């Protein structure tokens, strides 16, 4: 019998989306049949290339087999090669590793297949297969190839010169002046031919290299401006059409689908001290323009990261920046009361250049000391950590406990269908990731892939009409936003797996956990977002990664 993990398709209201800048891995946490699975997929930087897959089954079931295979949105299940086996890691129960080839670029996935007790269970993890780097040849390979190339050139010139002269002479015969002359001509002609061959090869190689440079994934860019209105300041985001050339039809902005019931999730973070953070949801004016009311935030330069997902399942982040000027008009409007959307939020935190957060021995969570940060209205969050040294490429569970003003477990409520959100940003802005308790993959992308595979369609001939699709999505979002909070949360949560509040391992506190692997060494700030008593609250933590 074959069982698949399928998320409910709720009138195009997909549950969650996560995009990233500078993060090479896709992390997935969920269920594979009756077993919990944690997968870390590091896509190939070059395509065609090899992706590395690590799967952890915490329950360590016995007598199972695990296989993985790449499945593209455009090719479907029938156009997918045979699966590759996963190998158990010696000395680490429940951990499996393997590799698989990605031959083409585009929206793809890794299908995890497990055979257990005569049953087959499958899960699909979205992977955006697109080249992000160009590898250079190592000296260990380059030097031998150069020597071999020189030898082949000399050999070819020798063959040409010998063919134009007397290649065989009897012993004792004097050198034939005519043959000697032809040999010199042969050397010259052979050298010229080889120079032309080498020049042609270099020209071809440079052309291919330039094409590959143009093919490297580049995030969509946008221009952000402030538009003062009578009811407040608005951020206007205009997509730069010059950055839409990759992906052709599938990268058209009219094919955006909602995640968490929103077309776009936009994060504003003040550059430098990273002391201002906002999570906003712009409305679409047209396919290239979005607008959202700004909260009361101070002047300065800001990072802008906007997450989107398309009909084809391709999920990515639009990047931009903007500045809030120090002028009287802006300050005057900002001093008025600003009413934001019900899902929009912002916070002020300590600057990264200020006092560093440290472990507090008086704070114990699950037997570990923690790092505490205060939240609005007397609530607090504690990062459960024992001061461990965080390393790049290692998969961690970032566990946070939430408390009310009396020190009791805070009662968490769903925020856009999740029990928590997190944003991880490297101090220089080169790494950005929007996290959820299920990982950093896009569940919207996962749903689009599953629906596509079930339909059996292939290619790009069955895409809807861009403008009519855009209009229908706008109507769906309008209806969805009019729903009461409880009904909307129920639809967004679907059948996702969430940590129960009465989990016996966390009886004394409410927990939210985010699986993550830091892609680069450096200093990071992590913002945690939860909803308590109908209010979205945010807390910031800092960490150094080696």
Short mmCIF file of C-alpha atoms in Angstrom, two decimals:
data_model
loop_
_atom_site.label_atom_id
_atom_site.label_comp_id
_atom_site.label_asym_id
_atom_site.label_seq_id
_atom_site.Cartn_x
_atom_site.Cartn_y
_atom_site.Cartn_z
CA UNK A 1 0.00 0.00 0.00
CA UNK A 2 1.27 3.50 -0.81
CA UNK A 3 0.55 6.55 1.32
CA UNK A 4 1.48 10.16 0.55
CA UNK A 5 1.75 13.19 2.73
CA UNK A 6 -0.69 15.67 1.18
CA UNK A 7 -1.58 19.04 2.67
CA UNK A 8 -5.14 20.29 2.16
CA UNK A 9 -5.65 22.53 -0.84
CA UNK A 10 -7.77 25.27 0.67
CA UNK A 11 -9.03 27.65 -2.02
CA UNK A 12 -5.47 28.55 -2.98
CA UNK A 13 -4.61 29.58 0.61
CA UNK A 14 -1.28 27.86 1.13
CA UNK A 15 0.03 27.70 4.60
CA UNK A 16 3.50 29.13 4.74
CA UNK A 17 6.42 30.32 2.71
CA UNK A 18 10.07 30.77 3.47
CA UNK A 19 12.68 32.28 1.26
CA UNK A 20 16.27 33.01 1.80
CA UNK A 21 19.27 35.03 0.74
CA UNK A 22 22.66 33.41 1.15
CA UNK A 23 21.43 30.16 2.67
CA UNK A 24 22.42 27.03 0.72
CA UNK A 25 20.31 24.43 2.52
CA UNK A 26 16.64 23.44 2.62
CA UNK A 27 15.44 22.17 6.00
CA UNK A 28 12.26 20.16 6.34
CA UNK A 29 10.60 18.87 9.49
CA UNK A 30 7.38 16.88 9.34
CA UNK A 31 6.06 13.36 9.08
CA UNK A 32 7.08 10.50 6.83
CA UNK A 33 4.21 8.10 7.34
CA UNK A 34 3.94 7.63 11.12
CA UNK A 35 7.52 8.76 11.75
CA UNK A 36 8.89 12.24 12.35
CA UNK A 37 11.51 13.24 9.81
CA UNK A 38 14.11 16.00 9.79
CA UNK A 39 15.80 16.53 6.42
CA UNK A 40 18.63 18.85 5.44
CA UNK A 41 19.18 19.22 1.69
CA UNK A 42 22.16 21.19 0.39
CA UNK A 43 21.50 21.83 -3.32
CA UNK A 44 24.28 21.87 -5.86
CA UNK A 45 25.83 25.31 -6.38
CA UNK A 46 26.29 24.48 -10.05
CA UNK A 47 23.71 22.78 -12.29
CA UNK A 48 24.17 20.04 -13.41
CA UNK A 49 25.56 19.18 -10.01
CA UNK A 50 25.28 16.97 -6.95
CA UNK A 51 23.05 17.77 -3.96
CA UNK A 52 23.81 16.36 -0.52
CA UNK A 53 20.93 14.97 1.53
CA UNK A 54 20.87 14.23 5.25
CA UNK A 55 17.80 12.63 6.84
CA UNK A 56 17.26 12.11 10.56
CA UNK A 57 14.51 9.86 11.92
CA UNK A 58 14.50 10.60 15.68
CA UNK A 59 12.52 7.43 16.47
CA UNK A 60 15.11 5.33 14.57
CA UNK A 61 12.71 2.74 13.12
CA UNK A 62 14.22 -0.62 12.21
CA UNK A 63 13.99 -2.66 9.02
CA UNK A 64 13.39 0.26 6.70
CA UNK A 65 14.86 1.44 3.42
CA UNK A 66 15.21 5.07 2.42
CA UNK A 67 15.57 6.44 -1.11
CA UNK A 68 15.57 9.93 -2.62
CA UNK A 69 15.14 11.25 -6.13
CA UNK A 70 14.84 14.71 -7.74
CA UNK A 71 11.42 15.51 -9.20
CA UNK A 72 10.89 18.63 -11.33
CA UNK A 73 7.64 20.59 -11.56
CA UNK A 74 7.94 20.62 -15.36
CA UNK A 75 8.71 16.88 -15.72
CA UNK A 76 6.48 15.32 -13.06
CA UNK A 77 6.85 11.89 -11.53
CA UNK A 78 6.94 10.07 -14.88
CA UNK A 79 9.93 12.08 -16.06
CA UNK A 80 11.97 11.34 -12.95
CA UNK A 81 15.01 9.05 -12.84
CA UNK A 82 15.37 6.06 -10.55
CA UNK A 83 15.76 6.86 -6.86
CA UNK A 84 19.14 6.73 -5.12
CA UNK A 85 19.52 4.88 -1.80
CA UNK A 86 20.28 6.63 1.47
CA UNK A 87 23.01 5.09 3.61
CA UNK A 88 22.82 4.79 7.41
CA UNK A 89 25.56 6.73 9.20
CA UNK A 90 27.65 4.48 11.42
CA UNK A 91 27.46 5.36 15.11
CA UNK A 92 24.54 7.80 14.66
CA UNK A 93 21.24 5.91 14.97
CA UNK A 94 18.43 7.22 12.81
CA UNK A 95 20.72 9.31 10.59
CA UNK A 96 21.06 8.69 6.84
CA UNK A 97 23.10 10.42 4.15
CA UNK A 98 23.16 10.35 0.36
CA UNK A 99 23.77 12.28 -2.85
CA UNK A 100 21.72 12.85 -5.99
CA UNK A 101 22.17 14.66 -9.28
CA UNK A 102 20.20 17.74 -10.34
CA UNK A 103 20.52 17.96 -14.12
CA UNK A 104 18.25 20.94 -14.89
CA UNK A 105 17.35 24.28 -13.37
CA UNK A 106 13.91 25.24 -12.14
CA UNK A 107 11.33 24.41 -9.51
CA UNK A 108 12.15 20.94 -8.28
CA UNK A 109 11.91 18.79 -5.20
CA UNK A 110 13.47 15.88 -3.40
CA UNK A 111 11.06 13.00 -3.02
CA UNK A 112 11.83 10.92 0.07
CA UNK A 113 10.59 7.33 -0.18
CA UNK A 114 10.55 4.96 2.80
CA UNK A 115 9.68 1.27 2.78
CA UNK A 116 8.55 0.06 6.20
CA UNK A 117 6.53 -3.03 7.18
CA UNK A 118 5.34 -3.60 3.65
CA UNK A 119 4.13 -0.02 3.22
CA UNK A 120 5.53 2.87 1.21
CA UNK A 121 5.54 6.40 2.57
CA UNK A 122 6.55 9.49 0.63
CA UNK A 123 7.29 13.14 1.34
CA UNK A 124 8.12 15.94 -1.09
CA UNK A 125 10.58 18.66 -0.07
CA UNK A 126 10.75 21.70 -2.41
CA UNK A 127 14.19 22.61 -3.74
CA UNK A 128 14.85 25.60 -5.99
CA UNK A 129 17.44 24.12 -8.38
CA UNK A 130 19.33 27.04 -9.86
CA UNK A 131 23.10 27.62 -10.21
CA UNK A 132 24.37 30.08 -7.62
CA UNK A 133 28.15 29.81 -8.20
CA UNK A 134 30.75 29.06 -10.84
CA UNK A 135 33.46 26.66 -9.77
CA UNK A 136 37.07 27.29 -10.71
CA UNK A 137 39.47 24.53 -11.69
CA UNK A 138 41.81 23.39 -8.93
CA UNK A 139 45.58 23.50 -9.47
CA UNK A 140 45.74 19.74 -8.85
CA UNK A 141 43.67 19.23 -12.00
CA UNK A 142 44.70 22.34 -13.95
CA UNK A 143 48.47 21.69 -13.97
CA UNK A 144 48.25 18.12 -15.36
CA UNK A 145 45.71 19.22 -17.97
CA UNK A 146 47.96 22.11 -19.04
CA UNK A 147 50.94 19.78 -19.45
CA UNK A 148 48.80 17.32 -21.39
CA UNK A 149 47.50 20.13 -23.61
CA UNK A 150 51.01 21.36 -24.43
CA UNK A 151 52.06 17.80 -25.26
CA UNK A 152 49.07 17.34 -27.59
CA UNK A 153 49.77 20.64 -29.39
CA UNK A 154 53.42 19.68 -29.95
CA UNK A 155 52.37 16.23 -31.10
CA UNK A 156 49.84 17.64 -33.58
CA UNK A 157 52.38 20.14 -35.01
CA UNK A 158 54.88 17.29 -35.37
CA UNK A 159 52.33 15.14 -37.20
CA UNK A 160 51.44 17.95 -39.62
CA UNK A 161 55.11 18.81 -40.33
CA UNK A 162 56.02 15.14 -40.84
CA UNK A 163 53.11 14.67 -43.22
CA UNK A 164 54.36 17.55 -45.39
CA UNK A 165 57.97 16.24 -45.54
CA UNK A 166 59.66 12.90 -46.02
CA UNK A 167 58.46 11.18 -42.94
CA UNK A 168 60.79 8.17 -43.53
CA UNK A 169 64.43 8.39 -44.74
CA UNK A 170 66.89 5.60 -45.44
CA UNK A 171 69.85 5.36 -43.02
CA UNK A 172 72.95 7.17 -44.25
CA UNK A 173 71.09 9.36 -46.77
CA UNK A 174 71.89 13.03 -46.64
CA UNK A 175 69.17 15.38 -45.56
CA UNK A 176 66.90 16.32 -48.44
CA UNK A 177 66.84 20.14 -48.62
CA UNK A 178 63.39 20.13 -50.20
CA UNK A 179 61.95 17.85 -47.52
CA UNK A 180 63.61 19.95 -44.82
CA UNK A 181 62.04 23.08 -46.29
CA UNK A 182 58.63 21.43 -46.41
CA UNK A 183 59.09 20.38 -42.78
CA UNK A 184 59.66 23.99 -41.74
CA UNK A 185 56.57 25.01 -43.67
CA UNK A 186 54.71 22.19 -41.93
CA UNK A 187 55.80 23.42 -38.50
CA UNK A 188 54.63 26.95 -39.34
CA UNK A 189 51.32 25.79 -40.81
CA UNK A 190 50.74 23.31 -37.97
CA UNK A 191 51.48 25.98 -35.37
CA UNK A 192 49.09 28.39 -37.09
CA UNK A 193 46.35 25.75 -37.25
CA UNK A 194 46.78 24.91 -33.57
CA UNK A 195 46.75 28.60 -32.65
CA UNK A 196 43.48 29.00 -34.52
CA UNK A 197 42.07 25.90 -32.84
CA UNK A 198 43.12 27.18 -29.41
CA UNK A 199 41.76 30.65 -30.15
CA UNK A 200 38.47 29.19 -31.34
CA UNK A 201 38.27 26.99 -28.27
CA UNK A 202 38.95 29.91 -25.95
CA UNK A 203 36.37 32.06 -27.74
CA UNK A 204 33.78 29.30 -27.41
CA UNK A 205 34.69 28.74 -23.75
CA UNK A 206 34.50 32.46 -22.93
CA UNK A 207 31.10 32.64 -24.63
CA UNK A 208 29.81 29.67 -22.63
CA UNK A 209 31.26 31.16 -19.45
CA UNK A 210 29.47 34.44 -20.11
CA UNK A 211 26.21 32.61 -20.76
CA UNK A 212 26.66 30.75 -17.48
CA UNK A 213 27.34 34.03 -15.66
CA UNK A 214 24.05 35.35 -17.00
CA UNK A 215 22.38 32.09 -15.98
CA UNK A 216 23.52 32.32 -12.34
CA UNK A 217 20.59 32.94 -10.03
CA UNK A 218 20.10 36.61 -9.22
CA UNK A 219 17.40 37.74 -6.80
CA UNK A 220 14.68 40.05 -8.04
CA UNK A 221 15.41 43.64 -7.12
CA UNK A 222 12.98 46.45 -6.41
CA UNK A 223 12.93 50.18 -5.77
CA UNK A 224 11.43 51.24 -2.46
CA UNK A 225 10.07 54.73 -1.85
CA UNK A 226 8.10 56.48 0.87
CA UNK A 227 4.75 57.97 -0.09
CA UNK A 228 3.33 60.28 2.59
CA UNK A 229 -0.48 60.22 2.71
CA UNK A 230 -2.99 61.94 4.93
CA UNK A 231 -3.43 58.78 7.04
CA UNK A 232 0.27 57.96 7.36
CA UNK A 233 3.39 57.00 5.47
CA UNK A 234 3.34 54.21 2.89
CA UNK A 235 6.16 52.11 1.51
CA UNK A 236 5.85 51.71 -2.27
CA UNK A 237 7.71 48.73 -3.74
CA UNK A 238 8.27 48.75 -7.51
CA UNK A 239 9.78 45.61 -9.09
CA UNK A 240 12.77 46.19 -11.38
CA UNK A 241 11.74 44.50 -14.64
CA UNK A 242 15.40 44.14 -15.67
CA UNK A 243 15.78 41.44 -13.00
CA UNK A 244 12.84 39.37 -14.28
CA UNK A 245 14.62 37.90 -17.31
CA UNK A 246 15.51 34.62 -15.61
CA UNK A 247 12.83 31.97 -15.72
CA UNK A 248 10.89 33.75 -18.50
CA UNK A 249 7.18 32.93 -18.18
CA UNK A 250 7.48 31.28 -14.79
CA UNK A 251 9.01 34.42 -13.26
CA UNK A 252 6.16 36.72 -14.22
CA UNK A 253 4.79 38.50 -11.19
CA UNK A 254 1.19 37.85 -12.27
CA UNK A 255 1.65 34.20 -11.24
CA UNK A 256 2.20 34.94 -7.53
CA UNK A 257 0.12 32.78 -5.20
CA UNK A 258 -0.75 33.55 -1.56
CA UNK A 259 1.18 32.16 1.40
CA UNK A 260 -0.43 32.43 4.85
CA UNK A 261 -3.21 34.16 2.93
CA UNK A 262 -0.79 36.92 1.88
CA UNK A 263 0.75 37.63 -1.52
CA UNK A 264 3.90 39.06 -0.01
CA UNK A 265 5.65 38.97 3.36
CA UNK A 266 7.92 41.98 3.68
CA UNK A 267 10.52 42.51 6.39
CA UNK A 268 12.12 45.86 7.20
CA UNK A 269 15.32 45.83 9.26
CA UNK A 270 17.32 48.94 10.04
CA UNK A 271 20.88 48.60 8.80
CA UNK A 272 23.86 48.88 11.13
CA UNK A 273 22.51 48.27 14.63
CA UNK A 274 19.58 46.07 13.49
CA UNK A 275 17.52 47.63 16.26
CA UNK A 276 14.29 48.10 14.28
CA UNK A 277 12.33 45.16 12.85
CA UNK A 278 8.98 45.07 11.03
CA UNK A 279 6.95 42.26 9.43
CA UNK A 280 4.45 43.74 6.96
CA UNK A 281 2.12 42.48 4.19
CA UNK A 282 1.86 44.79 1.17
CA UNK A 283 -1.20 44.89 -1.07
CA UNK A 284 -0.83 44.54 -4.83
CA UNK A 285 -1.49 47.65 -6.92
CA UNK A 286 -0.57 45.89 -10.16
CA UNK A 287 1.80 43.06 -11.10
CA UNK A 288 4.89 45.23 -10.54
CA UNK A 289 3.82 47.54 -7.70
CA UNK A 290 3.00 46.85 -4.05
CA UNK A 291 2.17 49.19 -1.18
CA UNK A 292 1.89 48.92 2.60
CA UNK A 293 1.40 51.39 5.45
CA UNK A 294 4.57 51.96 7.47
CA UNK A 295 4.62 51.72 11.25
CA UNK A 296 6.08 54.50 13.37
CA UNK A 297 9.76 53.68 12.86
CA UNK A 298 12.70 56.07 13.11
CA UNK A 299 14.79 57.57 10.33
CA UNK A 300 17.65 55.55 8.89
CA UNK A 301 18.68 53.14 6.17
CA UNK A 302 16.73 49.88 5.96
CA UNK A 303 17.06 46.41 4.44
CA UNK A 304 13.95 45.24 2.57
CA UNK A 305 13.28 41.50 2.08
CA UNK A 306 10.00 40.45 0.44
CA UNK A 307 9.05 36.75 0.19
CA UNK A 308 6.89 35.47 -2.68
CA UNK A 309 5.88 32.12 -4.20
CA UNK A 310 4.63 31.48 -7.74
CA UNK A 311 2.15 29.14 -9.40
CA UNK A 312 5.03 26.91 -10.48
CA UNK A 313 6.16 26.57 -6.87
CA UNK A 314 9.26 28.74 -7.29
CA UNK A 315 9.82 30.61 -4.04
CA UNK A 316 12.28 33.46 -3.61
CA UNK A 317 13.01 36.77 -1.92
CA UNK A 318 12.87 40.21 -3.52
CA UNK A 319 15.62 42.48 -2.20
CA UNK A 320 15.65 46.23 -1.88
CA UNK A 321 16.59 49.00 0.50
CA UNK A 322 15.29 52.43 1.34
CA UNK A 323 15.93 55.36 3.63
CA UNK A 324 13.62 57.25 5.95
CA UNK A 325 14.84 60.85 5.86
CA UNK A 326 15.20 63.17 8.80
CA UNK A 327 12.67 65.83 7.77
CA UNK A 328 9.76 67.57 9.41
CA UNK A 329 7.09 66.26 7.05
CA UNK A 330 7.90 62.65 7.76
CA UNK A 331 8.23 63.17 11.50
CA UNK A 332 4.93 65.08 11.60
CA UNK A 333 3.02 62.26 9.92
CA UNK A 334 4.84 59.62 11.95
CA UNK A 335 3.78 61.25 15.20
CA UNK A 336 0.13 60.61 14.36
CA UNK A 337 -1.52 57.34 15.36
CA UNK A 338 -0.85 54.66 12.76
CA UNK A 339 -3.29 51.78 12.36
CA UNK A 340 -1.58 48.83 10.69
CA UNK A 341 -3.01 45.67 9.19
CA UNK A 342 -4.08 43.09 11.75
CA UNK A 343 -1.15 40.82 10.85
CA UNK A 344 1.50 43.56 10.63
CA UNK A 345 3.94 44.09 13.48
CA UNK A 346 7.13 45.90 14.41
CA UNK A 347 9.50 46.13 17.34
CA UNK A 348 12.47 48.03 18.74
CA UNK A 349 15.31 46.06 20.29
CA UNK A 350 18.75 46.70 21.71
CA UNK A 351 21.36 47.62 19.06
CA UNK A 352 23.93 44.97 18.20
CA UNK A 353 26.65 47.47 19.07
CA UNK A 354 25.33 47.67 22.64
CA UNK A 355 25.38 45.21 25.52
CA UNK A 356 25.73 41.59 24.43
CA UNK A 357 23.25 38.99 25.63
CA UNK A 358 24.77 36.30 27.80
CA UNK A 359 23.72 33.12 29.58
CA UNK A 360 21.89 33.57 32.85
CA UNK A 361 22.59 30.78 35.33
CA UNK A 362 19.40 31.63 37.23
CA UNK A 363 17.31 30.80 34.16
CA UNK A 364 16.86 27.09 33.58
CA UNK A 365 14.81 25.59 30.74
CA UNK A 366 14.77 21.80 30.39
CA UNK A 367 17.82 21.67 32.64
CA UNK A 368 19.77 24.18 30.54
CA UNK A 369 20.64 27.81 31.25
CA UNK A 370 19.11 30.26 28.83
CA UNK A 371 19.35 33.68 27.23
CA UNK A 372 16.40 35.86 28.17
CA UNK A 373 14.86 38.81 26.35
CA UNK A 374 11.91 40.90 27.46
CA UNK A 375 8.74 41.15 25.38
CA UNK A 376 5.94 43.74 25.54
CA UNK A 377 3.46 43.74 28.47
CA UNK A 378 5.80 41.91 30.81
CA UNK A 379 6.11 38.72 28.77
CA UNK A 380 9.53 37.18 28.17
CA UNK A 381 11.27 34.69 25.91
CA UNK A 382 14.19 32.45 26.82
CA UNK A 383 16.45 30.79 24.28
CA UNK A 384 17.19 27.33 25.61
CA UNK A 385 20.93 26.89 25.17
CA UNK A 386 23.84 25.77 27.30
CA UNK A 387 26.34 28.11 25.69
CA UNK A 388 27.18 25.63 22.97
CA UNK A 389 29.44 26.77 20.15
CA UNK A 390 27.36 27.03 17.00
CA UNK A 391 29.08 25.77 13.85
CA UNK A 392 28.23 26.24 10.18
CA UNK A 393 26.59 23.34 8.39
CA UNK A 394 25.31 21.71 11.61
CA UNK A 395 21.58 21.19 12.01
CA UNK A 396 20.22 22.70 15.25
CA UNK A 397 16.84 23.02 16.89
CA UNK A 398 16.55 26.62 18.07
CA UNK A 399 14.24 26.24 21.11
CA UNK A 400 12.51 29.21 22.73
CA UNK A 401 10.36 29.18 25.87
CA UNK A 402 7.66 31.83 26.37
CA UNK A 403 6.51 33.09 29.80
CA UNK A 404 3.80 35.44 31.05
CA UNK A 405 4.50 38.29 33.50
CA UNK A 406 4.06 35.91 36.47
CA UNK A 407 6.60 33.46 35.08
CA UNK A 408 3.99 30.92 33.99
CA UNK A 409 3.88 29.37 30.51
CA UNK A 410 2.48 31.88 28.04
CA UNK A 411 -0.57 30.76 26.11
CA UNK A 412 0.48 30.87 22.47
CA UNK A 413 -1.99 31.47 19.66
CA UNK A 414 -1.59 30.82 15.92
CA UNK A 415 0.01 33.65 13.98
CA UNK A 416 -0.80 33.24 10.28
CA UNK A 417 -1.25 29.51 10.74
CA UNK A 418 1.97 28.88 12.66
CA UNK A 419 2.78 28.78 16.36
CA UNK A 420 5.81 30.94 15.70
CA UNK A 421 7.89 32.73 13.08
CA UNK A 422 11.57 33.61 13.09
CA UNK A 423 13.89 35.67 10.94
CA UNK A 424 17.63 35.04 10.90
CA UNK A 425 19.89 37.79 9.56
CA UNK A 426 23.66 37.97 9.39
CA UNK A 427 24.84 41.35 10.60
CA UNK A 428 26.06 42.41 7.14
CA UNK A 429 22.73 41.41 5.52
CA UNK A 430 24.30 38.71 3.31
CA UNK A 431 22.24 35.90 4.91
CA UNK A 432 18.50 36.25 5.44
CA UNK A 433 16.00 33.50 6.16
CA UNK A 434 12.34 33.37 7.17
CA UNK A 435 11.88 30.35 9.45
CA UNK A 436 8.94 28.36 10.78
CA UNK A 437 8.69 25.38 13.15
CA UNK A 438 8.43 23.16 10.04
CA UNK A 439 11.73 24.43 8.61
CA UNK A 440 12.77 26.93 5.98
CA UNK A 441 11.12 25.36 2.94
CA UNK A 442 8.02 26.86 1.32
CA UNK A 443 4.89 24.88 2.04
CA UNK A 444 3.21 26.86 -0.70
CA UNK A 445 5.81 25.53 -3.09
CA UNK A 446 5.34 22.03 -1.69
CA UNK A 447 1.59 22.20 -2.25
CA UNK A 448 2.01 23.39 -5.84
CA UNK A 449 4.42 20.55 -6.53
CA UNK A 450 2.11 17.92 -5.03
CA UNK A 451 -0.89 19.21 -6.99
CA UNK A 452 1.17 19.23 -10.16
CA UNK A 453 2.40 15.67 -9.67
CA UNK A 454 -1.12 14.46 -8.95
CA UNK A 455 -2.40 16.08 -12.16
CA UNK A 456 0.14 14.29 -14.35
CA UNK A 457 0.74 17.45 -16.39
CA UNK A 458 4.17 18.22 -17.80
CA UNK A 459 5.84 21.16 -19.53
CA UNK A 460 4.71 24.77 -19.52
CA UNK A 461 1.75 24.51 -21.91
CA UNK A 462 -0.88 24.37 -19.18
CA UNK A 463 -0.19 27.64 -17.39
CA UNK A 464 -3.23 29.85 -16.67
CA UNK A 465 -3.63 33.25 -18.29
CA UNK A 466 -1.58 35.72 -16.28
CA UNK A 467 -4.03 38.59 -15.81
CA UNK A 468 -7.11 36.43 -15.22
CA UNK A 469 -5.14 34.34 -12.71
CA UNK A 470 -4.01 37.51 -10.94
CA UNK A 471 -7.60 38.80 -10.71
CA UNK A 472 -8.89 35.50 -9.32
CA UNK A 473 -6.16 35.41 -6.68
CA UNK A 474 -6.95 38.99 -5.61
CA UNK A 475 -10.60 38.03 -5.17
CA UNK A 476 -9.67 34.99 -3.09
CA UNK A 477 -7.47 37.09 -0.81
CA UNK A 478 -10.23 39.67 -0.37
CA UNK A 479 -12.69 36.97 0.74
CA UNK A 480 -10.11 35.32 2.96
CA UNK A 481 -9.18 38.55 4.77
CA UNK A 482 -12.84 39.12 5.61
CA UNK A 483 -13.05 35.86 7.59
CA UNK A 484 -13.12 35.92 11.40
CA UNK A 485 -9.77 35.31 13.09
CA UNK A 486 -10.54 31.80 14.37
CA UNK A 487 -11.93 30.58 11.04
CA UNK A 488 -8.99 32.03 9.14
CA UNK A 489 -6.45 30.47 11.53
CA UNK A 490 -8.15 27.10 11.20
CA UNK A 491 -7.84 27.22 7.42
CA UNK A 492 -4.22 28.33 7.55
CA UNK A 493 -3.13 25.68 10.04
CA UNK A 494 -4.67 22.84 8.01
CA UNK A 495 -3.19 19.56 9.21
CA UNK A 496 0.28 20.84 9.97
CA UNK A 497 2.05 19.22 12.91
CA UNK A 498 2.53 21.60 15.86
CA UNK A 499 4.09 21.00 19.26
CA UNK A 500 1.29 20.43 21.74
CA UNK A 501 1.09 22.92 24.59
CA UNK A 502 0.79 20.02 27.06
CA UNK A 503 3.91 18.27 25.74
CA UNK A 504 5.21 16.30 28.80
CA UNK A 505 8.78 17.34 27.97
CA UNK A 506 7.84 21.01 28.36
CA UNK A 507 5.24 21.05 31.12
CA UNK A 508 6.58 24.20 32.77
CA UNK A 509 6.77 26.44 29.72
CA UNK A 510 5.39 27.04 26.24
CA UNK A 511 7.89 26.20 23.54
CA UNK A 512 8.42 27.13 19.92
CA UNK A 513 11.27 25.47 18.03
CA UNK A 514 12.88 26.22 14.66
CA UNK A 515 15.21 23.76 12.88
CA UNK A 516 18.08 25.59 11.21
CA UNK A 517 21.62 25.24 9.92
CA UNK A 518 23.76 28.38 9.75
CA UNK A 519 25.30 28.59 6.24
CA UNK A 520 28.24 30.89 7.01
CA UNK A 521 30.39 31.84 10.00
CA UNK A 522 29.77 35.25 11.50
CA UNK A 523 27.46 37.17 13.81
CA UNK A 524 23.70 36.76 13.49
CA UNK A 525 20.56 38.27 14.97
CA UNK A 526 17.43 36.13 15.38
CA UNK A 527 13.97 37.65 15.75
CA UNK A 528 11.27 35.38 17.22
CA UNK A 529 7.60 36.19 16.62
CA UNK A 530 4.68 34.68 18.55
CA UNK A 531 1.09 35.67 19.25
CA UNK A 532 -0.07 36.00 22.87
CA UNK A 533 -3.49 37.27 23.99
CA UNK A 534 -4.31 38.41 20.48
CA UNK A 535 -1.13 40.47 20.15
CA UNK A 536 1.93 39.72 18.02
CA UNK A 537 5.11 40.10 20.07
CA UNK A 538 8.71 40.02 18.92
CA UNK A 539 12.02 39.32 20.63
CA UNK A 540 15.61 39.56 19.39
CA UNK A 541 18.55 37.28 20.19
CA UNK A 542 22.19 37.37 19.06
CA UNK A 543 24.56 34.52 18.29
CA UNK A 544 28.09 34.07 16.98
CA UNK A 545 28.65 31.18 14.57
CA UNK A 546 32.08 29.66 13.97
#
